[in-house]
Amino acid sequence: MSTEPPSVMLSSRAAARARRGAALRRFARSYAAHRSGMAGLVILGLFALIALLAPVLFPADMLDITKTVQNETLEPPSGEFWLGTDEGGRSILAVLAWAARASLTVGVAASAISMVLGTLVGIGSGHYRGLLGSLLQRLTDWFLVIPFIPLVVVLAAVLGQRGLGTIVLVLGVTSWPGTARLVRAQTLSVEGRPYLERAKALGGSDWHQMVRHVLPNVMPLVLANTTLTVALVILSETTLAFLGLGDPYLDSWGTMLDKANGAGAASTGAWWYLLPPGICVILVVLAFTLIGRALESVLDPRLGRD
Amino acid sequence: MSTLATAATAAEERSGQPLVEVSDLRVRFRGYAGREARALDGVSMSVGSGEIVAVVGESGCGKTTLARSILGLVRPSSGVVRFRGEELSYGARALRRYRREVQLVLQDPTGSLNPRHSVYEAVAEGPRVHRLKDESGRVARALSQAGLRPPERFALRYPHELSGGQRQRVVIAGALALDPRLIIADEPVSSLDASVRGEILSLLLQLRDELGVSLLVVTHDLGLAWNIADRIVVMYLGRVVEQGTTEEVLHRPKHPYTRALLSVVPEIDQREPVVLAGETPDPCRVPAGCRFHPRCPALASGAAAAAGVADDCVGTPLAVLPAAGGHSAACHLHP
């Protein structure tokens, strides 16, 4: 029998890489065919750019109330302040740009936590039948049926320290059950395929089966779902901040709304203070939702187009 | 192949010890509403070194459960599986070691291969799981043993680029990459084209001749068993009803069930076709007495009554057929 030089193994890796590259290109092509998905991508790109460039466009001094005392407070939009000023005389446009950083960071970081937790719990409860599986499933159910806002409020209060980290943690550990349920369903469908039986007969451990066969199959769905989670998390962050549970030293769109409310923007007719953060939240949530829906329909042809 | 394996085979043959032996194996599955399915209800059988044994029976008779429990994929409720005389233990480490020796080939080669893995990765999965040295050498050898030559031409293909027969060869190569002593093939050719079946069957025979691998072929097809097997085990409703060498079972069948099955195989005999009446067997409700009696043509035709065993057929349960002991049948007509 011929013995093979180790080059076969190396070229096997190269072939796997080439296949992944081709799959990625195919994916990009079919995503590009979704107009709404592309629109979402453009909106999100714009906000990401603003968030990244905020320190350049609006120096940090502009947010310091001690340095804005000479400005009019709650001044309507003008040539100098395109979106007017807040109760501290700060440019609302500058605050808005800086707040994008906080909101996007919370959205992405908390969704990452939620994605990891949801995937772990989902694959675990789908793979291990028996006690561990049902425990994980009950845990998921428990988090699903607990009313979201009270749970988040209580958690934020219990964790005390108001900061970005706390908010990320609280939202991360409360928003994973949807992902877990989805992953569990997909895991069950993959577990039924004969190649898992073959992997078992080859002597593959549970870890081997989950990482080599189940995970690659659930990952695309998880990514699509996570994009939708980002939207949910940003909305929740806004809610929390509006309820006064945000970081008071950090501007986010939610804290802006809270402060606008506190400054009586609604009753004094200062629409330039209330509307912009609200519209930003809506746009970013919309962008993530459009992207998530487009990803879903690209990855799952049964859902159809647009 | 290595002289070592041949030497081991020779030693086993001398000792007269079967490679795998199961005795009084029982597997129960719990169904809805407290119903309990007796998938295996007392099975004893063995596979010798370098032997090809066919397990034959209609769907639902427990043949796949038998295959899965020999592999250790199903834990029996009672009874033992012995490999080289040693009782199979279900600890993770022991099972892993066991699975280098006993391998599985499934019915559907398309589903058995992960569509995201290349042929190389599929065949290398076993060696990687067991952290064997010289992975690429093993893969190349296994591919050519399975008739995919030259191996480098196939290594980088993906399953969807291959034909059904080639996919089944990849699955077989994946098993061979671990140098197993026993390959359990569950309906290895029933999803393949007729033209490819012969090729895969002759590959299996060749593996036995060249590598000394034992084979346990699970099939519903007596014609296939006739072509490939040294011994045949006929199962009905979780029990072995007849076993013996292929010659004995197919030329001088004892059990009425085997006779009925044989009568409808075109290539074997020119008997009058016997169509079995009655319900298809339900492992949740195993009949009393002989489990075949509600459908038994010998009982229905009065042959059993003439022999004076009709009451036993309906009321007296039969003992589990022992694994050893040549041609035997679990039938009151053939005590």
Short mmCIF file of C-alpha atoms in Angstrom, two decimals, chain B residues 103-249:
data_model
loop_
_atom_site.label_atom_id
_atom_site.label_comp_id
_atom_site.label_asym_id
_atom_site.label_seq_id
_atom_site.Cartn_x
_atom_site.Cartn_y
_atom_site.Cartn_z
CA GLN B 103 -16.71 -0.11 13.67
CA LEU B 104 -19.99 0.84 12.08
CA VAL B 105 -21.13 1.31 8.47
CA LEU B 106 -24.59 2.79 8.15
CA GLN B 107 -27.27 2.38 5.55
CA ASP B 108 -27.34 5.90 4.18
CA PRO B 109 -23.85 6.99 3.08
CA THR B 110 -25.07 10.49 2.24
CA GLY B 111 -26.35 11.13 5.74
CA SER B 112 -23.37 9.40 7.36
CA LEU B 113 -20.96 12.00 6.04
CA ASN B 114 -20.92 15.55 7.30
CA PRO B 115 -21.45 17.62 4.14
CA ARG B 116 -19.02 20.23 5.44
CA HIS B 117 -16.14 17.78 5.74
CA SER B 118 -13.91 16.69 2.87
CA VAL B 119 -13.27 13.01 2.24
CA TYR B 120 -9.91 13.40 3.95
CA GLU B 121 -11.47 14.94 7.05
CA ALA B 122 -14.22 12.31 7.13
CA VAL B 123 -11.73 9.43 7.02
CA ALA B 124 -9.31 11.17 9.38
CA GLU B 125 -12.04 11.72 11.99
CA GLY B 126 -11.43 8.32 13.62
CA PRO B 127 -7.63 8.60 13.76
CA ARG B 128 -8.00 12.14 15.15
CA VAL B 129 -10.46 11.05 17.83
CA HIS B 130 -8.03 8.32 18.90
CA ARG B 131 -4.95 10.53 18.40
CA LEU B 132 -3.24 7.99 16.17
CA LYS B 133 0.13 8.69 14.62
CA ASP B 134 0.69 9.07 10.89
CA GLU B 135 -2.79 10.35 10.20
CA SER B 136 -2.33 11.04 6.49
CA GLY B 137 -0.66 7.67 5.93
CA ARG B 138 -3.59 5.94 7.59
CA VAL B 139 -6.10 7.90 5.57
CA ALA B 140 -4.34 7.12 2.29
CA ARG B 141 -4.13 3.44 3.18
CA ALA B 142 -7.76 3.24 4.26
CA LEU B 143 -8.94 4.98 1.09
CA SER B 144 -7.07 2.58 -1.15
CA GLN B 145 -8.24 -0.40 0.90
CA ALA B 146 -11.78 0.79 0.34
CA GLY B 147 -11.12 0.91 -3.39
CA LEU B 148 -10.78 4.68 -3.75
CA ARG B 149 -7.54 4.69 -5.72
CA PRO B 150 -5.43 6.70 -6.08
CA PRO B 151 -6.31 8.14 -2.67
CA GLU B 152 -5.04 11.65 -3.41
CA ARG B 153 -7.60 11.93 -6.17
CA PHE B 154 -10.42 11.57 -3.64
CA ALA B 155 -8.96 13.07 -0.47
CA LEU B 156 -9.93 16.66 -1.23
CA ARG B 157 -13.36 16.01 -2.69
CA TYR B 158 -16.56 16.72 -0.79
CA PRO B 159 -19.33 14.14 -0.32
CA HIS B 160 -21.70 15.88 -2.74
CA GLU B 161 -19.13 15.46 -5.50
CA LEU B 162 -19.14 11.67 -5.16
CA SER B 163 -21.53 8.95 -6.27
CA GLY B 164 -23.51 6.91 -3.74
CA GLY B 165 -21.17 3.95 -4.07
CA GLN B 166 -18.12 6.15 -3.61
CA ARG B 167 -19.68 7.74 -0.53
CA GLN B 168 -20.27 4.30 0.98
CA ARG B 169 -16.61 3.50 0.22
CA VAL B 170 -15.62 6.67 2.11
CA VAL B 171 -17.68 5.54 5.10
CA ILE B 172 -16.01 2.11 4.92
CA ALA B 173 -12.60 3.78 4.64
CA GLY B 174 -13.45 5.83 7.73
CA ALA B 175 -14.03 2.58 9.61
CA LEU B 176 -10.89 0.94 8.19
CA ALA B 177 -8.69 3.86 9.22
CA LEU B 178 -8.94 2.51 12.79
CA ASP B 179 -7.88 -1.06 11.83
CA PRO B 180 -11.01 -2.62 13.35
CA ARG B 181 -11.42 -6.35 13.93
CA LEU B 182 -15.17 -6.25 13.39
CA ILE B 183 -17.22 -4.08 11.10
CA ILE B 184 -20.94 -3.88 11.73
CA ALA B 185 -22.77 -2.95 8.55
CA ASP B 186 -26.40 -1.93 8.96
CA GLU B 187 -28.09 -2.43 5.59
CA PRO B 188 -24.85 -1.46 3.82
CA VAL B 189 -26.21 -1.57 0.28
CA SER B 190 -29.95 -1.07 0.52
CA SER B 191 -29.79 2.60 -0.43
CA LEU B 192 -27.50 1.97 -3.39
CA ASP B 193 -28.15 1.24 -7.05
CA ALA B 194 -28.30 -2.40 -8.02
CA SER B 195 -25.18 -1.96 -10.16
CA VAL B 196 -23.19 -0.60 -7.21
CA ARG B 197 -24.42 -3.15 -4.68
CA GLY B 198 -22.31 -5.94 -6.14
CA GLU B 199 -19.22 -3.75 -5.98
CA ILE B 200 -19.71 -2.87 -2.33
CA LEU B 201 -20.48 -6.48 -1.42
CA SER B 202 -17.35 -7.75 -3.16
CA LEU B 203 -15.39 -5.01 -1.37
CA LEU B 204 -16.68 -6.32 1.96
CA LEU B 205 -15.73 -9.89 1.01
CA GLN B 206 -12.30 -8.69 -0.09
CA LEU B 207 -11.75 -6.89 3.23
CA ARG B 208 -12.47 -10.13 5.05
CA ASP B 209 -10.09 -12.10 2.83
CA GLU B 210 -7.26 -9.56 2.84
CA LEU B 211 -7.49 -8.02 6.30
CA GLY B 212 -9.21 -10.80 8.21
CA VAL B 213 -11.92 -8.40 9.39
CA SER B 214 -15.08 -9.98 10.75
CA LEU B 215 -18.37 -8.64 9.49
CA LEU B 216 -21.82 -8.47 10.97
CA VAL B 217 -24.21 -7.53 8.20
CA VAL B 218 -27.69 -6.46 9.21
CA THR B 219 -30.16 -6.80 6.37
CA HIS B 220 -33.75 -7.49 5.47
CA ASP B 221 -32.56 -9.08 2.23
CA LEU B 222 -32.04 -12.85 2.32
CA GLY B 223 -30.58 -12.73 -1.19
CA LEU B 224 -27.81 -10.48 0.08
CA ALA B 225 -27.17 -12.76 3.03
CA TRP B 226 -26.96 -15.69 0.62
CA ASN B 227 -24.31 -13.88 -1.43
CA ILE B 228 -22.05 -12.79 1.36
CA ALA B 229 -22.58 -14.55 4.68
CA ASP B 230 -20.92 -17.60 6.22
CA ARG B 231 -23.64 -17.83 8.84
CA ILE B 232 -27.13 -16.49 9.06
CA VAL B 233 -29.10 -15.43 12.12
CA VAL B 234 -32.83 -14.98 11.54
CA MET B 235 -34.62 -12.68 13.98
CA TYR B 236 -38.28 -12.22 14.71
CA LEU B 237 -39.73 -9.81 17.28
CA GLY B 238 -36.56 -9.40 19.35
CA ARG B 239 -35.52 -13.07 19.33
CA VAL B 240 -33.31 -15.26 17.21
CA VAL B 241 -35.63 -17.84 15.67
CA GLU B 242 -33.12 -19.72 13.57
CA GLN B 243 -29.39 -19.73 13.06
CA GLY B 244 -26.83 -21.85 11.26
CA THR B 245 -24.48 -21.77 8.32
CA THR B 246 -25.81 -20.13 5.19
CA GLU B 247 -26.09 -23.52 3.49
CA GLU B 248 -28.06 -25.02 6.34
CA VAL B 249 -30.41 -22.13 6.87
#
